[in-house]
Amino acid sequence: MKIPKRLEPLIEDGLIDGVVRQLMSGKEAMVFVVRCGDDIRCAKVYKEANKRSFRQAVDYTENRRTKNSRQARAMAKGTRYGRQAQEEAWQNAEVDALYRLAAAGVRVPKPYNFHEGVLLMELVAGPDGDAAPRLNDLAFTPELARDYHQTLVKEVVRMLCAGVVHGDLSEFNILVAADGPVIIDLPQAVDAAGNNHAPGMLERDVANLRHYFGQYAPELLTTDYGREIWALYEAGALHPEVELTGHFARSEKAVDLGAVMREIDDAKAEEAARRLRLQTPPQ
């Protein structure tokens, strides 16, 4: 097929040798099957921000790292440079997440390179050797639904142990490879420790799995793995081999409002003292 313009730099730099076909066009990117020597891989070409249907919501971009303070200020002001920097941060989030998760043993496509806004990665193959189908394209027996649900909940745990929350996990961004499910589409991934919305996102990811597989195995609809997983994470007790129950008991212990207010007052006093020190000239 004709070489798409966005893939021409990869051809020129010898990163790919040819384009086989377009695999899909999604809300944030187009994916092409490409040749790299004797290997067949895929190239994810990110769409420009004004052509994407998935918006960079503040919930997702909160506390994402930038190269320097100038870049952070430009992003906050929404300047042209800031928008470009924000776009780079959005794309780099998936690249960083893929490398981090692959190193942690999470089943994600293996990343190979990121060049000129194009992510070169493993082509996930299905049982027939062709591109793997998405989870939502398949039907399951109750037994297989329970098995896949358990496998994916464990992958969510492994991701969180690596400090990552997918943020948009559903049956539409999980592929079914010959050796089981593979999690894809991570540009909206968030840092678990640095994003205040991470707990809610993780619970939503797990709820999406529960609702999807619950249509085949209804008993899954009564589980609450999301809050159980996050509670273990907060307590420092989460690890990849943790035994989960699928149940979560909300604490009935009354909140000590007096203690909370005292902590707030102490923090305010410390901040006031710090500001006073900054305003006082050295002797």
PDB file of C-alpha atoms in Angstrom:
ATOM      1  CA  MET A   1       0.000   0.000   0.000  1.00  0.00           C
ATOM      2  CA  LYS A   2       1.002   3.652  -0.300  1.00  0.00           C
ATOM      3  CA  ILE A   3       3.215   4.773   2.555  1.00  0.00           C
ATOM      4  CA  PRO A   4       1.265   7.091   4.914  1.00  0.00           C
ATOM      5  CA  LYS A   5       3.030  10.424   5.325  1.00  0.00           C
ATOM      6  CA  ARG A   6       3.458   9.987   9.087  1.00  0.00           C
ATOM      7  CA  LEU A   7       5.335   6.704   8.498  1.00  0.00           C
ATOM      8  CA  GLU A   8       7.739   8.091   5.897  1.00  0.00           C
ATOM      9  CA  PRO A   9      10.346   9.199   8.517  1.00  0.00           C
ATOM     10  CA  LEU A  10      10.473   5.618   9.871  1.00  0.00           C
ATOM     11  CA  ILE A  11      11.087   4.289   6.369  1.00  0.00           C
ATOM     12  CA  GLU A  12      13.816   6.878   5.772  1.00  0.00           C
ATOM     13  CA  ASP A  13      15.515   6.074   9.082  1.00  0.00           C
ATOM     14  CA  GLY A  14      15.385   2.327   8.487  1.00  0.00           C
ATOM     15  CA  LEU A  15      13.077   1.551  11.397  1.00  0.00           C
ATOM     16  CA  ILE A  16      10.515  -0.105   9.137  1.00  0.00           C
ATOM     17  CA  ASP A  17      10.884  -1.575   5.656  1.00  0.00           C
ATOM     18  CA  GLY A  18       7.312  -1.393   4.417  1.00  0.00           C
ATOM     19  CA  VAL A  19       3.645  -1.006   5.273  1.00  0.00           C
ATOM     20  CA  VAL A  20       1.436  -4.075   4.850  1.00  0.00           C
ATOM     21  CA  ARG A  21      -2.003  -2.623   5.631  1.00  0.00           C
ATOM     22  CA  GLN A  22      -3.977  -0.455   7.992  1.00  0.00           C
ATOM     23  CA  LEU A  23      -5.137  -2.480  10.955  1.00  0.00           C
ATOM     24  CA  MET A  24      -7.547  -0.056  12.605  1.00  0.00           C
ATOM     25  CA  SER A  25      -8.432   3.574  13.215  1.00  0.00           C
ATOM     26  CA  GLY A  26      -9.460   4.447  16.750  1.00  0.00           C
ATOM     27  CA  LYS A  27     -10.381   7.471  18.799  1.00  0.00           C
ATOM     28  CA  GLU A  28      -6.780   8.527  19.365  1.00  0.00           C
ATOM     29  CA  ALA A  29      -4.646   6.796  16.721  1.00  0.00           C
ATOM     30  CA  MET A  30      -4.383   4.758  13.549  1.00  0.00           C
ATOM     31  CA  VAL A  31      -2.546   1.441  13.629  1.00  0.00           C
ATOM     32  CA  PHE A  32      -0.708  -0.074  10.676  1.00  0.00           C
ATOM     33  CA  VAL A  33       0.826  -3.497  10.142  1.00  0.00           C
ATOM     34  CA  VAL A  34       4.436  -2.973   9.070  1.00  0.00           C
ATOM     35  CA  ARG A  35       7.464  -5.016   8.050  1.00  0.00           C
ATOM     36  CA  CYS A  36      10.731  -4.727   9.984  1.00  0.00           C
ATOM     37  CA  GLY A  37      13.178  -7.052   8.282  1.00  0.00           C
ATOM     38  CA  ASP A  38      11.708 -10.523   8.672  1.00  0.00           C
ATOM     39  CA  ASP A  39       9.397  -9.412  11.491  1.00  0.00           C
ATOM     40  CA  ILE A  40       5.828  -8.164  11.277  1.00  0.00           C
ATOM     41  CA  ARG A  41       5.018  -5.447  13.808  1.00  0.00           C
ATOM     42  CA  CYS A  42       2.513  -2.653  14.182  1.00  0.00           C
ATOM     43  CA  ALA A  43       2.958   1.104  14.105  1.00  0.00           C
ATOM     44  CA  LYS A  44       0.611   3.284  16.127  1.00  0.00           C
ATOM     45  CA  VAL A  45       0.276   6.748  14.605  1.00  0.00           C
ATOM     46  CA  TYR A  46      -1.192   9.209  17.086  1.00  0.00           C
ATOM     47  CA  LYS A  47      -3.826  11.571  15.756  1.00  0.00           C
ATOM     48  CA  GLU A  48      -3.453  15.303  16.276  1.00  0.00           C
ATOM     49  CA  ALA A  49      -5.325  16.621  19.303  1.00  0.00           C
ATOM     50  CA  ASN A  50      -8.011  18.358  17.234  1.00  0.00           C
ATOM     51  CA  LYS A  51      -8.736  15.121  15.369  1.00  0.00           C
ATOM     52  CA  ARG A  52      -9.123  12.892  18.418  1.00  0.00           C
ATOM     53  CA  SER A  53     -12.430  12.091  20.057  1.00  0.00           C
ATOM     54  CA  PHE A  54     -10.702  11.177  23.333  1.00  0.00           C
ATOM     55  CA  ARG A  55      -9.916  14.420  25.151  1.00  0.00           C
ATOM     56  CA  GLN A  56      -6.973  14.984  27.471  1.00  0.00           C
ATOM     57  CA  ALA A  57      -9.142  15.415  30.547  1.00  0.00           C
ATOM     58  CA  VAL A  58      -7.581  17.082  33.569  1.00  0.00           C
ATOM     59  CA  ASP A  59      -8.265  13.904  35.556  1.00  0.00           C
ATOM     60  CA  TYR A  60      -5.794  12.028  33.350  1.00  0.00           C
ATOM     61  CA  THR A  61      -3.103  14.685  32.944  1.00  0.00           C
ATOM     62  CA  GLU A  62      -2.928  15.660  36.613  1.00  0.00           C
ATOM     63  CA  ASN A  63       0.665  15.572  37.908  1.00  0.00           C
ATOM     64  CA  ARG A  64       2.190  14.287  34.672  1.00  0.00           C
ATOM     65  CA  ARG A  65       5.862  15.052  34.607  1.00  0.00           C
ATOM     66  CA  THR A  66       7.262  17.687  32.271  1.00  0.00           C
ATOM     67  CA  LYS A  67      10.819  18.319  31.146  1.00  0.00           C
ATOM     68  CA  ASN A  68      11.176  21.666  32.925  1.00  0.00           C
ATOM     69  CA  SER A  69       9.300  24.510  34.628  1.00  0.00           C
ATOM     70  CA  ARG A  70       9.096  26.540  31.384  1.00  0.00           C
ATOM     71  CA  GLN A  71       7.260  23.669  29.746  1.00  0.00           C
ATOM     72  CA  ALA A  72       4.921  23.320  32.716  1.00  0.00           C
ATOM     73  CA  ARG A  73       4.071  27.055  32.644  1.00  0.00           C
ATOM     74  CA  ALA A  74       3.438  26.955  28.895  1.00  0.00           C
ATOM     75  CA  MET A  75       1.132  23.952  29.305  1.00  0.00           C
ATOM     76  CA  ALA A  76      -0.795  25.758  32.045  1.00  0.00           C
ATOM     77  CA  LYS A  77      -1.199  28.877  29.861  1.00  0.00           C
ATOM     78  CA  GLY A  78      -2.220  26.894  26.792  1.00  0.00           C
ATOM     79  CA  THR A  79       0.328  28.529  24.486  1.00  0.00           C
ATOM     80  CA  ARG A  80       1.264  26.945  21.169  1.00  0.00           C
ATOM     81  CA  TYR A  81       4.459  25.594  22.711  1.00  0.00           C
ATOM     82  CA  GLY A  82       2.454  24.447  25.723  1.00  0.00           C
ATOM     83  CA  ARG A  83      -0.048  22.574  23.560  1.00  0.00           C
ATOM     84  CA  GLN A  84       2.808  20.883  21.737  1.00  0.00           C
ATOM     85  CA  ALA A  85       4.415  19.936  25.042  1.00  0.00           C
ATOM     86  CA  GLN A  86       1.090  18.611  26.318  1.00  0.00           C
ATOM     87  CA  GLU A  87       0.698  16.514  23.198  1.00  0.00           C
ATOM     88  CA  GLU A  88       4.185  15.060  23.664  1.00  0.00           C
ATOM     89  CA  ALA A  89       3.394  14.270  27.303  1.00  0.00           C
ATOM     90  CA  TRP A  90       0.161  12.558  26.225  1.00  0.00           C
ATOM     91  CA  GLN A  91       1.982  10.320  23.740  1.00  0.00           C
ATOM     92  CA  ASN A  92       4.928   9.671  26.042  1.00  0.00           C
ATOM     93  CA  ALA A  93       2.532   8.480  28.751  1.00  0.00           C
ATOM     94  CA  GLU A  94       1.711   5.370  26.723  1.00  0.00           C
ATOM     95  CA  VAL A  95       5.332   4.758  25.758  1.00  0.00           C
ATOM     96  CA  ASP A  96       6.512   5.079  29.369  1.00  0.00           C
ATOM     97  CA  ALA A  97       3.645   2.913  30.637  1.00  0.00           C
ATOM     98  CA  LEU A  98       4.344   0.167  28.092  1.00  0.00           C
ATOM     99  CA  TYR A  99       8.024  -0.049  28.989  1.00  0.00           C
ATOM    100  CA  ARG A 100       7.265   0.022  32.713  1.00  0.00           C
ATOM    101  CA  LEU A 101       4.519  -2.592  32.506  1.00  0.00           C
ATOM    102  CA  ALA A 102       6.430  -4.896  30.169  1.00  0.00           C
ATOM    103  CA  ALA A 103       9.342  -4.839  32.638  1.00  0.00           C
ATOM    104  CA  ALA A 104       6.914  -5.726  35.442  1.00  0.00           C
ATOM    105  CA  GLY A 105       5.613  -8.756  33.559  1.00  0.00           C
ATOM    106  CA  VAL A 106       2.236  -7.295  32.603  1.00  0.00           C
ATOM    107  CA  ARG A 107       0.935  -8.695  29.327  1.00  0.00           C
ATOM    108  CA  VAL A 108       1.048  -5.656  27.047  1.00  0.00           C
ATOM    109  CA  PRO A 109       2.407  -5.309  23.497  1.00  0.00           C
ATOM    110  CA  LYS A 110       6.194  -5.203  23.580  1.00  0.00           C
ATOM    111  CA  PRO A 111       7.383  -1.684  22.644  1.00  0.00           C
ATOM    112  CA  TYR A 112      10.319  -1.376  20.224  1.00  0.00           C
ATOM    113  CA  ASN A 113      10.681   2.311  19.407  1.00  0.00           C
ATOM    114  CA  PHE A 114       8.998   5.705  19.531  1.00  0.00           C
ATOM    115  CA  HIS A 115       9.894   8.018  16.667  1.00  0.00           C
ATOM    116  CA  GLU A 116       8.256  11.145  15.231  1.00  0.00           C
ATOM    117  CA  GLY A 117       5.007  10.532  17.089  1.00  0.00           C
ATOM    118  CA  VAL A 118       4.800   6.888  16.011  1.00  0.00           C
ATOM    119  CA  LEU A 119       4.967   3.977  18.448  1.00  0.00           C
ATOM    120  CA  LEU A 120       6.503   0.829  16.983  1.00  0.00           C
ATOM    121  CA  MET A 121       5.460  -2.269  18.919  1.00  0.00           C
ATOM    122  CA  GLU A 122       4.616  -5.953  18.849  1.00  0.00           C
ATOM    123  CA  LEU A 123       1.768  -7.133  16.659  1.00  0.00           C
ATOM    124  CA  VAL A 124      -0.372  -9.231  18.978  1.00  0.00           C
ATOM    125  CA  ALA A 125      -1.437 -12.368  17.117  1.00  0.00           C
ATOM    126  CA  GLY A 126      -4.481 -14.534  17.701  1.00  0.00           C
ATOM    127  CA  PRO A 127      -4.710 -18.345  17.568  1.00  0.00           C
ATOM    128  CA  ASP A 128      -4.845 -18.254  13.743  1.00  0.00           C
ATOM    129  CA  GLY A 129      -1.647 -16.195  13.501  1.00  0.00           C
ATOM    130  CA  ASP A 130      -3.486 -13.105  12.259  1.00  0.00           C
ATOM    131  CA  ALA A 131      -4.032  -9.939  14.307  1.00  0.00           C
ATOM    132  CA  ALA A 132      -5.727 -10.825  17.593  1.00  0.00           C
ATOM    133  CA  PRO A 133      -9.432  -9.978  18.041  1.00  0.00           C
ATOM    134  CA  ARG A 134     -10.695  -7.619  20.724  1.00  0.00           C
ATOM    135  CA  LEU A 135     -12.392  -9.039  23.773  1.00  0.00           C
ATOM    136  CA  ASN A 136     -15.751  -7.529  22.794  1.00  0.00           C
ATOM    137  CA  ASP A 137     -15.712  -9.489  19.521  1.00  0.00           C
ATOM    138  CA  LEU A 138     -15.905 -12.832  21.338  1.00  0.00           C
ATOM    139  CA  ALA A 139     -18.464 -14.788  23.352  1.00  0.00           C
ATOM    140  CA  PHE A 140     -17.597 -16.812  26.453  1.00  0.00           C
ATOM    141  CA  THR A 141     -18.811 -19.793  28.388  1.00  0.00           C
ATOM    142  CA  PRO A 142     -19.310 -19.148  32.133  1.00  0.00           C
ATOM    143  CA  GLU A 143     -16.129 -21.092  32.901  1.00  0.00           C
ATOM    144  CA  LEU A 144     -13.998 -19.187  30.403  1.00  0.00           C
ATOM    145  CA  ALA A 145     -15.503 -15.861  31.505  1.00  0.00           C
ATOM    146  CA  ARG A 146     -14.512 -16.571  35.114  1.00  0.00           C
ATOM    147  CA  ASP A 147     -11.019 -17.607  33.989  1.00  0.00           C
ATOM    148  CA  TYR A 148     -10.472 -14.491  31.876  1.00  0.00           C
ATOM    149  CA  HIS A 149     -11.898 -12.240  34.582  1.00  0.00           C
ATOM    150  CA  GLN A 150      -9.504 -13.693  37.151  1.00  0.00           C
ATOM    151  CA  THR A 151      -6.569 -13.336  34.757  1.00  0.00           C
ATOM    152  CA  LEU A 152      -7.353  -9.686  34.014  1.00  0.00           C
ATOM    153  CA  VAL A 153      -7.930  -8.763  37.660  1.00  0.00           C
ATOM    154  CA  LYS A 154      -4.470 -10.171  38.365  1.00  0.00           C
ATOM    155  CA  GLU A 155      -3.096  -8.038  35.529  1.00  0.00           C
ATOM    156  CA  VAL A 156      -4.724  -4.962  37.093  1.00  0.00           C
ATOM    157  CA  VAL A 157      -2.998  -5.874  40.366  1.00  0.00           C
ATOM    158  CA  ARG A 158       0.341  -6.321  38.610  1.00  0.00           C
ATOM    159  CA  MET A 159      -0.115  -2.947  36.903  1.00  0.00           C
ATOM    160  CA  LEU A 160      -0.868  -1.233  40.201  1.00  0.00           C
ATOM    161  CA  CYS A 161       2.161  -2.870  41.806  1.00  0.00           C
ATOM    162  CA  ALA A 162       4.151  -1.186  39.002  1.00  0.00           C
ATOM    163  CA  GLY A 163       2.509   2.127  39.922  1.00  0.00           C
ATOM    164  CA  VAL A 164       0.185   2.360  36.911  1.00  0.00           C
ATOM    165  CA  VAL A 165      -3.594   2.592  36.545  1.00  0.00           C
ATOM    166  CA  HIS A 166      -4.892   2.040  33.007  1.00  0.00           C
ATOM    167  CA  GLY A 167      -7.691   4.584  33.353  1.00  0.00           C
ATOM    168  CA  ASP A 168      -9.788   3.403  30.394  1.00  0.00           C
ATOM    169  CA  LEU A 169      -9.763  -0.379  30.662  1.00  0.00           C
ATOM    170  CA  SER A 170     -12.676  -2.187  29.031  1.00  0.00           C
ATOM    171  CA  GLU A 171     -13.490  -5.003  26.622  1.00  0.00           C
ATOM    172  CA  PHE A 172     -12.619  -2.628  23.759  1.00  0.00           C
ATOM    173  CA  ASN A 173      -8.916  -2.317  24.618  1.00  0.00           C
ATOM    174  CA  ILE A 174      -8.082  -5.902  25.505  1.00  0.00           C
ATOM    175  CA  LEU A 175      -6.891  -8.230  22.769  1.00  0.00           C
ATOM    176  CA  VAL A 176      -7.219 -12.008  22.933  1.00  0.00           C
ATOM    177  CA  ALA A 177      -3.902 -13.486  21.834  1.00  0.00           C
ATOM    178  CA  ALA A 178      -3.090 -17.150  21.369  1.00  0.00           C
ATOM    179  CA  ASP A 179      -1.733 -17.209  24.931  1.00  0.00           C
ATOM    180  CA  GLY A 180      -4.462 -15.133  26.588  1.00  0.00           C
ATOM    181  CA  PRO A 181      -5.572 -11.507  27.025  1.00  0.00           C
ATOM    182  CA  VAL A 182      -3.291  -8.569  26.217  1.00  0.00           C
ATOM    183  CA  ILE A 183      -3.980  -5.051  27.507  1.00  0.00           C
ATOM    184  CA  ILE A 184      -3.599  -2.211  24.975  1.00  0.00           C
ATOM    185  CA  ASP A 185      -4.266   1.538  24.565  1.00  0.00           C
ATOM    186  CA  LEU A 186      -2.469   3.268  27.441  1.00  0.00           C
ATOM    187  CA  PRO A 187      -2.074   6.985  26.552  1.00  0.00           C
ATOM    188  CA  GLN A 188      -4.461   7.857  29.388  1.00  0.00           C
ATOM    189  CA  ALA A 189      -2.566   5.736  31.955  1.00  0.00           C
ATOM    190  CA  VAL A 190      -1.980   7.550  35.245  1.00  0.00           C
ATOM    191  CA  ASP A 191       0.589   7.314  37.995  1.00  0.00           C
ATOM    192  CA  ALA A 192      -1.123   5.626  40.931  1.00  0.00           C
ATOM    193  CA  ALA A 193       0.760   7.555  43.594  1.00  0.00           C
ATOM    194  CA  GLY A 194       0.681  10.950  41.886  1.00  0.00           C
ATOM    195  CA  ASN A 195      -2.900  11.304  40.675  1.00  0.00           C
ATOM    196  CA  ASN A 196      -5.777  11.997  43.063  1.00  0.00           C
ATOM    197  CA  HIS A 197      -8.227  10.402  40.630  1.00  0.00           C
ATOM    198  CA  ALA A 198      -6.335   7.087  40.493  1.00  0.00           C
ATOM    199  CA  PRO A 199      -8.542   5.256  43.049  1.00  0.00           C
ATOM    200  CA  GLY A 200     -11.736   6.059  41.153  1.00  0.00           C
ATOM    201  CA  MET A 201     -10.146   5.166  37.822  1.00  0.00           C
ATOM    202  CA  LEU A 202      -8.955   1.814  39.124  1.00  0.00           C
ATOM    203  CA  GLU A 203     -12.405   1.019  40.541  1.00  0.00           C
ATOM    204  CA  ARG A 204     -13.965   1.931  37.190  1.00  0.00           C
ATOM    205  CA  ASP A 205     -11.489  -0.260  35.280  1.00  0.00           C
ATOM    206  CA  VAL A 206     -12.325  -3.234  37.492  1.00  0.00           C
ATOM    207  CA  ALA A 207     -16.052  -2.485  37.310  1.00  0.00           C
ATOM    208  CA  ASN A 208     -15.853  -2.560  33.504  1.00  0.00           C
ATOM    209  CA  LEU A 209     -14.354  -6.057  33.690  1.00  0.00           C
ATOM    210  CA  ARG A 210     -17.006  -7.134  36.194  1.00  0.00           C
ATOM    211  CA  HIS A 211     -19.884  -5.904  34.052  1.00  0.00           C
ATOM    212  CA  TYR A 212     -18.522  -7.392  30.831  1.00  0.00           C
ATOM    213  CA  PHE A 213     -17.780 -10.867  32.164  1.00  0.00           C
ATOM    214  CA  GLY A 214     -20.816 -10.741  34.459  1.00  0.00           C
ATOM    215  CA  GLN A 215     -23.087 -11.118  31.443  1.00  0.00           C
ATOM    216  CA  TYR A 216     -21.619 -14.616  31.008  1.00  0.00           C
ATOM    217  CA  ALA A 217     -21.029 -15.477  34.683  1.00  0.00           C
ATOM    218  CA  PRO A 218     -23.608 -13.483  36.711  1.00  0.00           C
ATOM    219  CA  GLU A 219     -22.033 -14.298  40.079  1.00  0.00           C
ATOM    220  CA  LEU A 220     -19.197 -11.925  39.167  1.00  0.00           C
ATOM    221  CA  LEU A 221     -21.628  -9.016  39.396  1.00  0.00           C
ATOM    222  CA  THR A 222     -21.611  -9.260  43.195  1.00  0.00           C
ATOM    223  CA  THR A 223     -17.814  -8.917  43.516  1.00  0.00           C
ATOM    224  CA  ASP A 224     -15.946  -5.788  44.572  1.00  0.00           C
ATOM    225  CA  TYR A 225     -12.329  -6.362  43.597  1.00  0.00           C
ATOM    226  CA  GLY A 226     -11.659  -2.714  42.801  1.00  0.00           C
ATOM    227  CA  ARG A 227     -12.003  -1.312  46.309  1.00  0.00           C
ATOM    228  CA  GLU A 228     -10.334  -4.400  47.782  1.00  0.00           C
ATOM    229  CA  ILE A 229      -7.303  -3.940  45.530  1.00  0.00           C
ATOM    230  CA  TRP A 230      -6.981  -0.230  46.280  1.00  0.00           C
ATOM    231  CA  ALA A 231      -7.326  -0.779  50.035  1.00  0.00           C
ATOM    232  CA  LEU A 232      -4.480  -3.297  49.917  1.00  0.00           C
ATOM    233  CA  TYR A 233      -2.405  -0.865  47.844  1.00  0.00           C
ATOM    234  CA  GLU A 234      -2.961   1.965  50.326  1.00  0.00           C
ATOM    235  CA  ALA A 235      -2.019  -0.342  53.192  1.00  0.00           C
ATOM    236  CA  GLY A 236       1.204  -1.386  51.460  1.00  0.00           C
ATOM    237  CA  ALA A 237      -0.014  -4.982  51.358  1.00  0.00           C
ATOM    238  CA  LEU A 238      -0.529  -5.379  47.608  1.00  0.00           C
ATOM    239  CA  HIS A 239       1.769  -7.691  45.649  1.00  0.00           C
ATOM    240  CA  PRO A 240       1.357  -9.653  42.393  1.00  0.00           C
ATOM    241  CA  GLU A 241       0.579 -12.928  44.161  1.00  0.00           C
ATOM    242  CA  VAL A 242      -1.881 -11.499  46.691  1.00  0.00           C
ATOM    243  CA  GLU A 243      -4.951 -13.648  47.381  1.00  0.00           C
ATOM    244  CA  LEU A 244      -8.088 -11.616  46.692  1.00  0.00           C
ATOM    245  CA  THR A 245     -11.560 -12.379  48.003  1.00  0.00           C
ATOM    246  CA  GLY A 246     -13.624 -10.169  45.706  1.00  0.00           C
ATOM    247  CA  HIS A 247     -15.264  -8.561  48.731  1.00  0.00           C
ATOM    248  CA  PHE A 248     -14.678  -5.286  50.519  1.00  0.00           C
ATOM    249  CA  ALA A 249     -15.929  -4.323  53.961  1.00  0.00           C
ATOM    250  CA  ARG A 250     -16.226  -0.572  54.412  1.00  0.00           C
ATOM    251  CA  SER A 251     -14.817   0.643  57.736  1.00  0.00           C
ATOM    252  CA  GLU A 252     -17.534   1.655  60.193  1.00  0.00           C
ATOM    253  CA  LYS A 253     -15.066   3.404  62.475  1.00  0.00           C
ATOM    254  CA  ALA A 254     -16.112   6.994  63.189  1.00  0.00           C
ATOM    255  CA  VAL A 255     -13.827   9.677  61.800  1.00  0.00           C
ATOM    256  CA  ASP A 256     -12.082  11.776  64.453  1.00  0.00           C
ATOM    257  CA  LEU A 257     -12.946  15.209  63.043  1.00  0.00           C
ATOM    258  CA  GLY A 258     -11.068  16.960  65.829  1.00  0.00           C
ATOM    259  CA  ALA A 259      -7.844  15.190  64.914  1.00  0.00           C
ATOM    260  CA  VAL A 260      -8.366  15.984  61.230  1.00  0.00           C
ATOM    261  CA  MET A 261      -8.900  19.701  61.984  1.00  0.00           C
ATOM    262  CA  ARG A 262      -5.798  19.764  64.198  1.00  0.00           C
ATOM    263  CA  GLU A 263      -3.724  18.320  61.344  1.00  0.00           C
ATOM    264  CA  ILE A 264      -5.092  20.957  58.992  1.00  0.00           C
ATOM    265  CA  ASP A 265      -4.318  23.757  61.482  1.00  0.00           C
ATOM    266  CA  ASP A 266      -0.782  22.419  61.982  1.00  0.00           C
ATOM    267  CA  ALA A 267      -0.216  22.328  58.226  1.00  0.00           C
ATOM    268  CA  LYS A 268      -1.480  25.914  57.878  1.00  0.00           C
ATOM    269  CA  ALA A 269       0.820  27.062  60.695  1.00  0.00           C
ATOM    270  CA  GLU A 270       3.825  25.364  59.083  1.00  0.00           C
ATOM    271  CA  GLU A 271       3.045  26.989  55.736  1.00  0.00           C
ATOM    272  CA  ALA A 272       2.652  30.430  57.361  1.00  0.00           C
ATOM    273  CA  ALA A 273       6.009  30.006  59.117  1.00  0.00           C
ATOM    274  CA  ARG A 274       7.654  28.958  55.857  1.00  0.00           C
ATOM    275  CA  ARG A 275       6.307  32.016  54.025  1.00  0.00           C
ATOM    276  CA  LEU A 276       7.497  34.275  56.849  1.00  0.00           C
ATOM    277  CA  ARG A 277      11.004  32.820  56.626  1.00  0.00           C
ATOM    278  CA  LEU A 278      11.053  33.465  52.869  1.00  0.00           C
ATOM    279  CA  GLN A 279      10.025  37.099  53.382  1.00  0.00           C
ATOM    280  CA  THR A 280      12.546  37.774  56.143  1.00  0.00           C
ATOM    281  CA  PRO A 281      15.910  39.014  54.732  1.00  0.00           C
ATOM    282  CA  PRO A 282      19.007  37.182  55.976  1.00  0.00           C
ATOM    283  CA  GLN A 283      20.938  38.877  58.801  1.00  0.00           C
TER     284      GLN A 283
END
